[in-house]
Short mmCIF file of C-alpha atoms in Angstrom, two decimals:
data_model
loop_
_atom_site.label_atom_id
_atom_site.label_comp_id
_atom_site.label_asym_id
_atom_site.label_seq_id
_atom_site.Cartn_x
_atom_site.Cartn_y
_atom_site.Cartn_z
CA MET A 74 -34.94 7.14 9.87
CA PRO A 75 -34.93 3.34 10.27
CA ALA A 76 -33.36 1.32 7.50
CA SER A 77 -35.63 -0.54 5.09
CA PRO A 78 -35.64 -4.35 5.35
CA SER A 79 -33.49 -4.68 2.22
CA THR A 80 -30.98 -2.10 3.49
CA ALA A 81 -30.82 -3.80 6.87
CA ARG A 82 -30.16 -7.15 5.20
CA ALA A 83 -27.36 -5.64 3.13
CA ILE A 84 -25.78 -4.08 6.23
CA ASN A 85 -26.00 -7.34 8.16
CA ASP A 86 -24.56 -9.36 5.28
CA ARG A 87 -21.64 -6.96 4.88
CA LEU A 88 -20.94 -7.05 8.61
CA ALA A 89 -20.88 -10.85 8.62
CA LEU A 90 -18.59 -10.96 5.59
CA GLN A 91 -16.20 -8.47 7.18
CA LEU A 92 -16.01 -10.64 10.29
CA LEU A 93 -15.35 -13.75 8.23
CA GLN A 94 -12.65 -11.85 6.37
CA GLN A 95 -10.97 -10.55 9.53
CA GLU A 96 -11.41 -13.51 11.87
CA GLY A 97 -11.44 -16.44 9.47
CA PRO A 98 -14.10 -19.20 9.43
CA LEU A 99 -16.82 -18.86 12.09
CA THR A 100 -19.90 -20.74 13.27
CA ALA A 101 -23.35 -19.22 13.14
CA GLY A 102 -23.21 -19.00 16.93
CA GLN A 103 -19.99 -17.00 16.79
CA LEU A 104 -21.48 -14.70 14.17
CA LYS A 105 -24.49 -14.16 16.45
CA THR A 106 -22.23 -13.20 19.36
CA MET A 107 -19.99 -10.91 17.32
CA THR A 108 -22.76 -9.13 15.43
CA GLY A 109 -25.32 -8.94 18.21
CA LEU A 110 -27.98 -10.13 15.76
CA SER A 111 -30.70 -12.61 16.63
CA ARG A 112 -30.33 -16.30 15.83
CA PRO A 113 -33.05 -16.23 13.10
CA THR A 114 -31.42 -13.16 11.48
CA VAL A 115 -28.04 -14.88 11.42
CA ALA A 116 -29.58 -18.03 9.98
CA ASP A 117 -31.20 -15.98 7.21
CA LEU A 118 -28.01 -14.13 6.30
CA VAL A 119 -25.98 -17.35 6.25
CA GLU A 120 -28.52 -18.84 3.84
CA ARG A 121 -28.39 -15.73 1.64
CA LEU A 122 -24.60 -15.64 1.53
CA GLN A 123 -24.41 -19.33 0.70
CA GLY A 124 -26.97 -18.87 -2.05
CA SER A 125 -24.96 -16.00 -3.55
CA GLY A 126 -21.82 -18.13 -3.66
CA LEU A 127 -19.85 -16.00 -1.19
CA ILE A 128 -19.54 -18.44 1.73
CA GLN A 129 -19.57 -22.18 2.22
CA VAL A 130 -19.31 -24.75 5.00
CA VAL A 131 -15.63 -25.42 5.62
CA GLY A 132 -15.88 -27.72 8.64
CA GLU A 133 -17.47 -28.26 12.04
CA ALA A 134 -16.79 -26.61 15.39
CA GLY A 135 -16.36 -29.95 17.21
CA SER A 136 -17.80 -33.41 17.58
CA GLU A 137 -19.52 -32.50 20.85
CA ARG A 138 -21.82 -30.09 18.99
CA ARG A 139 -23.83 -31.17 15.98
CA GLY A 140 -26.38 -29.36 13.89
CA PRO A 141 -26.48 -26.07 11.98
CA ASN A 142 -24.73 -24.02 14.67
CA ALA A 143 -21.77 -26.40 14.72
CA ARG A 144 -21.03 -25.81 11.05
CA VAL A 145 -18.11 -23.51 10.35
CA TYR A 146 -18.56 -21.04 7.50
CA GLY A 147 -15.83 -19.35 5.47
CA ILE A 148 -15.58 -17.00 2.50
CA ILE A 149 -15.08 -18.77 -0.83
CA ALA A 150 -11.61 -17.48 -1.64
CA ASP A 151 -11.67 -18.26 -5.37
CA ARG A 152 -14.94 -16.38 -5.87
CA ALA A 153 -12.75 -13.66 -7.38
CA HIS A 154 -9.10 -13.30 -8.36
CA LEU A 155 -7.15 -10.09 -7.87
CA ALA A 156 -3.91 -8.66 -9.19
CA ALA A 157 -1.56 -5.96 -7.98
CA LEU A 158 1.25 -4.24 -9.87
CA ASP A 159 4.16 -2.22 -8.51
CA VAL A 160 5.32 -0.16 -11.48
CA ARG A 161 8.78 1.33 -10.98
CA THR A 162 10.92 3.43 -13.31
CA ARG A 163 12.76 0.37 -14.66
CA SER A 164 10.76 -2.63 -13.48
CA VAL A 165 7.34 -4.03 -12.80
CA THR A 166 6.29 -6.58 -10.17
CA VAL A 167 3.00 -8.49 -10.29
CA VAL A 168 1.17 -10.52 -7.67
CA VAL A 169 -2.08 -12.47 -8.19
CA ALA A 170 -4.19 -13.39 -5.17
CA ASP A 171 -7.59 -14.74 -4.18
CA LEU A 172 -10.46 -12.82 -2.58
CA LEU A 173 -8.90 -13.23 0.87
CA GLY A 174 -5.64 -11.70 -0.31
CA VAL A 175 -3.65 -14.95 -0.27
CA THR A 176 -0.86 -14.78 -2.87
CA LEU A 177 -1.16 -17.41 -5.59
CA ALA A 178 1.65 -16.31 -7.91
CA GLU A 179 4.21 -13.50 -8.12
CA ALA A 180 6.75 -12.35 -10.71
CA SER A 181 9.03 -9.41 -11.51
CA LEU A 182 10.50 -8.09 -14.74
CA PRO A 183 13.22 -5.47 -15.32
CA ILE A 184 12.47 -3.02 -18.10
CA ASP A 185 15.49 -1.32 -19.62
CA GLY A 186 15.47 2.45 -19.78
CA ASP A 187 16.00 2.31 -23.55
CA THR A 188 12.90 0.19 -24.14
CA GLY A 189 10.28 1.93 -26.25
CA THR A 190 6.80 2.65 -24.93
CA GLU A 191 4.93 -0.03 -26.87
CA PRO A 192 7.43 -2.86 -26.18
CA ALA A 193 7.53 -1.91 -22.48
CA VAL A 194 3.75 -1.99 -22.26
CA GLU A 195 3.60 -5.37 -24.00
CA GLN A 196 6.25 -6.83 -21.71
CA ALA A 197 4.43 -5.66 -18.58
CA ALA A 198 1.01 -6.78 -19.82
CA ALA A 199 2.41 -10.18 -20.84
CA LEU A 200 3.93 -10.56 -17.37
CA LEU A 201 0.51 -9.99 -15.82
CA GLU A 202 -1.12 -12.51 -18.16
CA ARG A 203 1.52 -15.18 -17.43
CA THR A 204 1.29 -14.66 -13.69
CA ALA A 205 -2.51 -14.86 -13.74
CA LYS A 206 -2.33 -18.08 -15.74
CA GLU A 207 0.18 -19.54 -13.29
CA ALA A 208 -2.19 -18.66 -10.45
CA GLY A 209 -5.07 -20.44 -12.18
CA ALA A 210 -7.02 -17.20 -12.57
CA ALA A 211 -9.12 -17.47 -15.71
CA ARG A 212 -10.44 -13.95 -15.15
CA LEU A 213 -9.24 -11.12 -12.95
CA HIS A 214 -11.94 -9.25 -11.06
CA SER A 215 -9.93 -6.23 -9.86
CA VAL A 216 -6.43 -4.92 -10.48
CA GLY A 217 -4.60 -2.40 -8.30
CA ILE A 218 -1.64 -0.51 -9.75
CA GLY A 219 0.91 1.54 -7.84
CA ALA A 220 3.02 3.95 -9.88
CA PRO A 221 5.10 7.08 -9.28
CA GLY A 222 3.53 10.36 -10.35
CA LEU A 223 0.28 12.22 -9.86
CA ILE A 224 -3.18 10.69 -10.11
CA ASP A 225 -5.86 13.02 -11.48
CA PRO A 226 -8.47 13.21 -8.69
CA ALA A 227 -11.29 13.80 -11.19
CA SER A 228 -10.56 11.00 -13.69
CA GLY A 229 -8.49 8.64 -11.52
CA GLU A 230 -5.92 8.44 -14.32
CA LEU A 231 -2.15 8.65 -14.08
CA ARG A 232 -1.07 12.08 -15.29
CA ASP A 233 1.75 12.68 -17.75
CA THR A 234 4.66 13.68 -15.50
CA THR A 235 8.03 15.05 -16.59
CA GLY A 236 10.91 12.71 -15.83
CA LEU A 237 8.86 9.51 -15.64
CA PRO A 238 8.71 6.87 -18.41
CA ALA A 239 5.90 7.30 -20.92
CA TRP A 240 5.12 3.57 -20.74
CA HIS A 241 3.72 3.95 -17.21
CA ARG A 242 0.75 5.98 -18.39
CA SER A 243 0.31 3.84 -21.50
CA LEU A 244 0.34 0.63 -19.44
CA VAL A 245 -2.48 1.82 -17.21
CA ALA A 246 -4.58 2.83 -20.22
CA ASP A 247 -3.79 -0.43 -22.01
CA LEU A 248 -4.82 -2.62 -19.06
CA GLN A 249 -8.00 -0.63 -18.55
CA GLU A 250 -8.89 -1.29 -22.18
CA ARG A 251 -7.86 -4.93 -22.56
CA LEU A 252 -8.91 -6.42 -19.21
CA PRO A 253 -12.52 -7.27 -18.25
CA ALA A 254 -11.57 -6.14 -14.77
CA ARG A 255 -11.82 -3.05 -12.66
CA VAL A 256 -8.41 -1.33 -12.83
CA VAL A 257 -7.54 1.12 -10.07
CA VAL A 258 -4.35 3.19 -10.17
CA GLU A 259 -2.87 5.05 -7.21
CA ASN A 260 0.35 6.87 -6.39
CA GLU A 261 2.93 4.42 -5.06
CA THR A 262 3.62 6.39 -1.87
CA ASN A 263 -0.08 6.54 -1.03
CA LEU A 264 -0.37 2.78 -1.47
CA ALA A 265 2.67 2.17 0.72
CA ALA A 266 1.03 4.32 3.41
CA VAL A 267 -2.18 2.30 3.12
CA ALA A 268 -0.19 -0.90 3.67
CA GLU A 269 1.66 0.52 6.69
CA LYS A 270 -1.70 1.65 8.08
CA ARG A 271 -3.31 -1.78 7.64
CA LEU A 272 -0.39 -4.12 8.20
CA GLY A 273 2.58 -2.20 9.51
CA ALA A 274 3.92 0.60 11.65
CA ALA A 275 0.85 2.87 11.64
CA ALA A 276 -1.86 0.31 12.48
CA ASP A 277 -2.76 2.21 15.67
CA ARG A 278 -2.79 5.70 14.14
CA ASP A 279 -5.62 7.55 12.39
CA THR A 280 -3.45 10.60 11.74
CA PHE A 281 0.15 10.26 10.54
CA VAL A 282 2.52 11.20 7.74
CA PHE A 283 4.26 8.46 5.80
CA LEU A 284 7.65 9.43 4.34
CA TRP A 285 8.78 7.33 1.40
CA LEU A 286 12.55 6.99 1.14
CA GLY A 287 13.67 5.09 -1.93
CA HIS A 288 15.20 6.29 -5.19
CA GLY A 289 13.35 9.52 -4.53
CA VAL A 290 11.29 10.92 -1.68
CA GLY A 291 7.58 11.47 -1.23
CA ALA A 292 4.98 11.65 1.48
CA ALA A 293 1.45 10.40 2.06
CA LEU A 294 -0.97 12.03 4.46
CA PHE A 295 -3.47 10.18 6.64
CA LEU A 296 -5.67 12.64 8.50
CA ASP A 297 -8.50 11.40 10.73
CA GLY A 298 -8.34 7.97 9.15
CA ARG A 299 -8.54 9.18 5.56
CA LEU A 300 -5.88 9.36 2.89
CA ARG A 301 -5.67 12.98 1.66
CA ARG A 302 -4.58 13.52 -1.94
CA GLY A 303 -4.91 17.28 -2.34
CA ALA A 304 -6.75 19.38 -4.94
CA SER A 305 -4.67 18.13 -7.86
CA GLY A 306 -3.54 14.78 -6.43
CA GLY A 307 -0.16 16.23 -5.50
CA ALA A 308 -0.31 16.26 -1.71
CA GLY A 309 2.98 14.92 -0.39
CA GLU A 310 5.27 15.86 -3.31
CA ILE A 311 7.92 16.89 -0.79
CA GLY A 312 10.82 16.25 -3.15
CA PHE A 313 10.06 19.80 -4.33
CA LEU A 314 10.09 21.20 -0.79
CA PRO A 315 12.63 24.05 -0.46
CA VAL A 316 14.91 23.29 2.49
CA PRO A 317 18.22 24.65 3.77
CA GLY A 318 21.41 22.80 2.89
CA THR A 319 20.94 22.47 -0.87
CA LYS A 320 22.82 24.30 -3.61
CA GLY A 321 19.75 25.91 -5.09
CA THR A 322 15.99 25.82 -5.17
CA PRO A 323 13.61 23.49 -7.03
CA SER A 324 11.58 24.51 -10.05
CA ALA A 325 8.16 23.52 -11.32
CA VAL A 326 9.74 20.86 -13.54
CA ASP A 327 12.77 19.77 -11.51
CA CYS A 328 13.00 18.86 -7.82
CA GLU A 329 16.79 19.26 -7.82
CA GLY A 330 17.57 21.77 -5.11
CA GLY A 331 14.60 20.65 -3.04
CA PHE A 332 14.34 18.05 -0.28
CA HIS A 333 15.08 15.38 -2.92
CA SER A 334 18.64 16.75 -3.13
CA LEU A 335 19.18 15.85 0.53
CA ALA A 336 17.18 12.65 0.95
CA GLY A 337 17.07 10.92 -2.44
CA SER A 338 19.12 7.76 -2.96
CA ALA A 339 21.90 9.50 -4.91
CA ALA A 340 22.31 12.15 -2.21
CA ILE A 341 22.45 9.53 0.56
CA CYS A 342 25.04 7.54 -1.42
CA ALA A 343 27.20 10.66 -1.75
CA LEU A 344 26.88 11.30 2.00
CA ALA A 345 27.88 7.70 2.74
CA ALA A 346 30.94 8.03 0.49
CA ARG A 347 32.09 11.09 2.45
CA HIS A 348 31.87 8.99 5.61
CA GLY A 349 33.78 6.13 3.99
CA ILE A 350 30.86 3.69 4.11
CA GLU A 351 30.62 0.88 1.57
CA ALA A 352 28.17 -1.99 1.25
CA ASP A 353 29.19 -5.55 0.40
CA ARG A 354 25.75 -6.42 -0.91
CA PRO A 355 24.44 -3.67 -3.19
CA GLN A 356 20.70 -3.40 -3.46
CA ASP A 357 18.14 -1.28 -5.27
CA PRO A 358 18.09 1.52 -4.30
CA ALA A 359 21.78 1.59 -3.40
CA ALA A 360 21.18 3.92 -0.44
CA ALA A 361 19.28 1.18 1.41
CA ALA A 362 22.32 -1.12 1.55
CA LEU A 363 24.54 1.73 2.74
CA VAL A 364 22.14 2.75 5.49
CA ARG A 365 21.79 -0.87 6.60
CA GLU A 366 25.59 -1.18 6.72
CA ALA A 367 25.85 2.04 8.73
CA VAL A 368 23.34 0.76 11.30
CA ALA A 369 25.03 -2.64 11.56
CA SER A 370 28.54 -1.21 11.95
CA GLY A 371 27.66 1.71 14.20
CA HIS A 372 28.50 4.65 11.91
CA GLY A 373 26.90 7.19 14.22
CA GLY A 374 28.28 10.23 12.41
CA PHE A 375 26.68 9.24 9.12
CA LEU A 376 23.38 8.39 10.78
CA ASP A 377 23.37 11.72 12.62
CA ASP A 378 24.00 13.62 9.39
CA LEU A 379 21.27 11.68 7.58
CA ALA A 380 18.85 12.19 10.48
CA HIS A 381 19.54 15.93 10.34
CA ARG A 382 18.71 15.98 6.63
CA LEU A 383 15.50 14.01 7.09
CA SER A 384 14.43 16.15 10.04
CA LEU A 385 14.42 19.27 7.83
CA GLY A 386 11.70 17.83 5.63
CA VAL A 387 9.81 16.27 8.51
CA ALA A 388 9.86 19.53 10.50
CA ALA A 389 8.31 21.42 7.59
CA VAL A 390 5.53 18.85 7.24
CA ALA A 391 4.94 18.78 11.00
CA ALA A 392 4.68 22.57 11.15
CA VAL A 393 1.82 22.51 8.66
CA LEU A 394 -0.04 19.32 9.61
CA ASP A 395 0.95 18.50 13.22
CA PRO A 396 0.41 14.76 12.54
CA GLY A 397 1.87 13.55 15.83
CA CYS A 398 3.50 10.60 14.05
CA VAL A 399 5.80 10.18 11.05
CA VAL A 400 6.67 6.78 9.56
CA LEU A 401 9.97 6.45 7.70
CA GLY A 402 9.13 3.99 4.96
CA GLY A 403 10.45 2.66 1.69
CA GLU A 404 13.62 0.64 1.38
CA VAL A 405 15.80 3.27 3.06
CA GLY A 406 13.45 3.89 5.99
CA HIS A 407 13.17 0.16 6.58
CA ALA A 408 16.97 -0.23 6.41
CA GLY A 409 17.48 2.54 8.97
CA GLY A 410 15.01 0.91 11.33
CA ALA A 411 14.50 2.08 14.88
CA GLU A 412 18.05 3.45 15.07
CA LEU A 413 17.53 6.03 12.33
CA ALA A 414 13.96 6.79 13.43
CA ALA A 415 15.13 7.58 16.98
CA ARG A 416 17.81 9.98 15.68
CA VAL A 417 15.32 11.77 13.42
CA GLU A 418 12.88 12.10 16.33
CA ALA A 419 15.57 13.57 18.58
CA ARG A 420 16.67 16.04 15.93
CA LEU A 421 13.07 16.97 15.18
CA ALA A 422 12.44 17.73 18.85
CA ALA A 423 15.16 20.37 18.66
CA LEU A 424 13.66 21.93 15.51
CA SER A 425 9.94 21.90 16.24
CA PRO A 426 7.80 22.66 19.31
CA LEU A 427 5.28 20.09 18.06
CA ARG A 428 5.73 16.69 19.68
CA THR A 429 6.11 14.18 16.86
CA GLU A 430 6.84 10.49 17.19
CA VAL A 431 9.01 9.01 14.43
CA ARG A 432 8.69 5.31 13.61
CA ALA A 433 10.45 2.99 11.20
CA GLY A 434 8.28 1.42 8.53
CA LYS A 435 7.86 -2.34 8.79
CA LEU A 436 7.20 -3.25 5.15
CA GLY A 437 10.00 -1.57 3.21
CA GLY A 438 9.71 -1.57 -0.57
CA ALA A 439 7.11 -4.36 -0.45
CA ALA A 440 4.59 -1.86 0.92
CA VAL A 441 3.62 -0.60 -2.54
CA LEU A 442 2.61 -4.05 -3.77
CA SER A 443 0.82 -4.78 -0.50
CA GLY A 444 -1.11 -1.52 -0.76
CA ALA A 445 -2.04 -2.21 -4.38
CA LEU A 446 -3.36 -5.64 -3.41
CA ILE A 447 -5.38 -4.15 -0.53
CA THR A 448 -6.88 -1.67 -2.99
CA ALA A 449 -7.80 -4.41 -5.49
CA ARG A 450 -9.25 -6.57 -2.74
CA GLU A 451 -11.42 -3.77 -1.39
CA ALA A 452 -12.66 -2.93 -4.89
CA ALA A 453 -13.71 -6.55 -5.41
CA GLN A 454 -15.31 -6.88 -2.00
CA ASP A 455 -17.21 -3.60 -2.38
CA GLU A 456 -18.87 -5.00 -5.51
CA LEU A 457 -19.33 -8.63 -4.44
CA PHE A 458 -20.39 -7.95 -0.86
CA ALA A 459 -22.86 -5.26 -1.88
CA GLY A 460 -24.98 -7.78 -3.72
#
């Protein structure tokens, strides 16, 4: 069934805005070529988008060409302001950006483990307000939040999870209530995978598994271009995966004895100590600095042992999903780089008949914040561009 005139206009407008977002400022002639639309249709959509306050003339294509087609059009970046939060167990990081995703201000704040729920929420909310003010954002349109834990697929809310600070859940609820903005919360590992898909190591893959290696471990699943969260939002909770080499088995409320016991930061630090590896520049998580030191100084024995541990979890995931590609992300995956990824791939080839490429993540711990900003940006554009 052919689209109605209004639907066709909306589709054309969205296509033009996506091109302006991806390619930067364009002339009407360039829009005509890229969209395949007629010159009158492009002229109409440019007029509509200017009238709606989404695009404006930002220059001319060159002095040799004058007239409407020589004008260069660009998205009005301050049409909406966005914020992203990376909420960790003992810290929160905030970035405020414009509609094109350009960072305007950024700040971080440690939150002590002894801080009560209400003071922690107030500190984090005040950090967001200060950062938005510094960025010149009078009003935030959309806010993306990345946090550890499960997201209820029905309500979109952060679930109460054993072992995680209570202020995480309260902060999300508080921001949803106090801000005149759309607030979207997502599991931190899922957001990191989104960022690696858009900006990093998985840009060319529609199907892959992203393995988060930081303080703890987790996985995100991209299948056929879509992020899969599972029936309860728990897809990828591989810290609970029973694997050989641990002293016990995990329980419903404790991942100790699962894959976490082999690949979490504390376990990697203990492994490094047995190999006599120390790091001059500690970092958070500590395992990242030790892995980076091992790569730089050629501690092949440690890297082989770590690769063996990681391959146990990866082999189990590959046996179920056959993703063809696994990205080692988070601070530890980024620190291990291509050297660790190659060792995991070699070990995996000996464990599994399924050919699986293993890549190092490119974004490290910054992937969560990048993914949260992508989510906020898409939420704003879905609303603004649909008009």
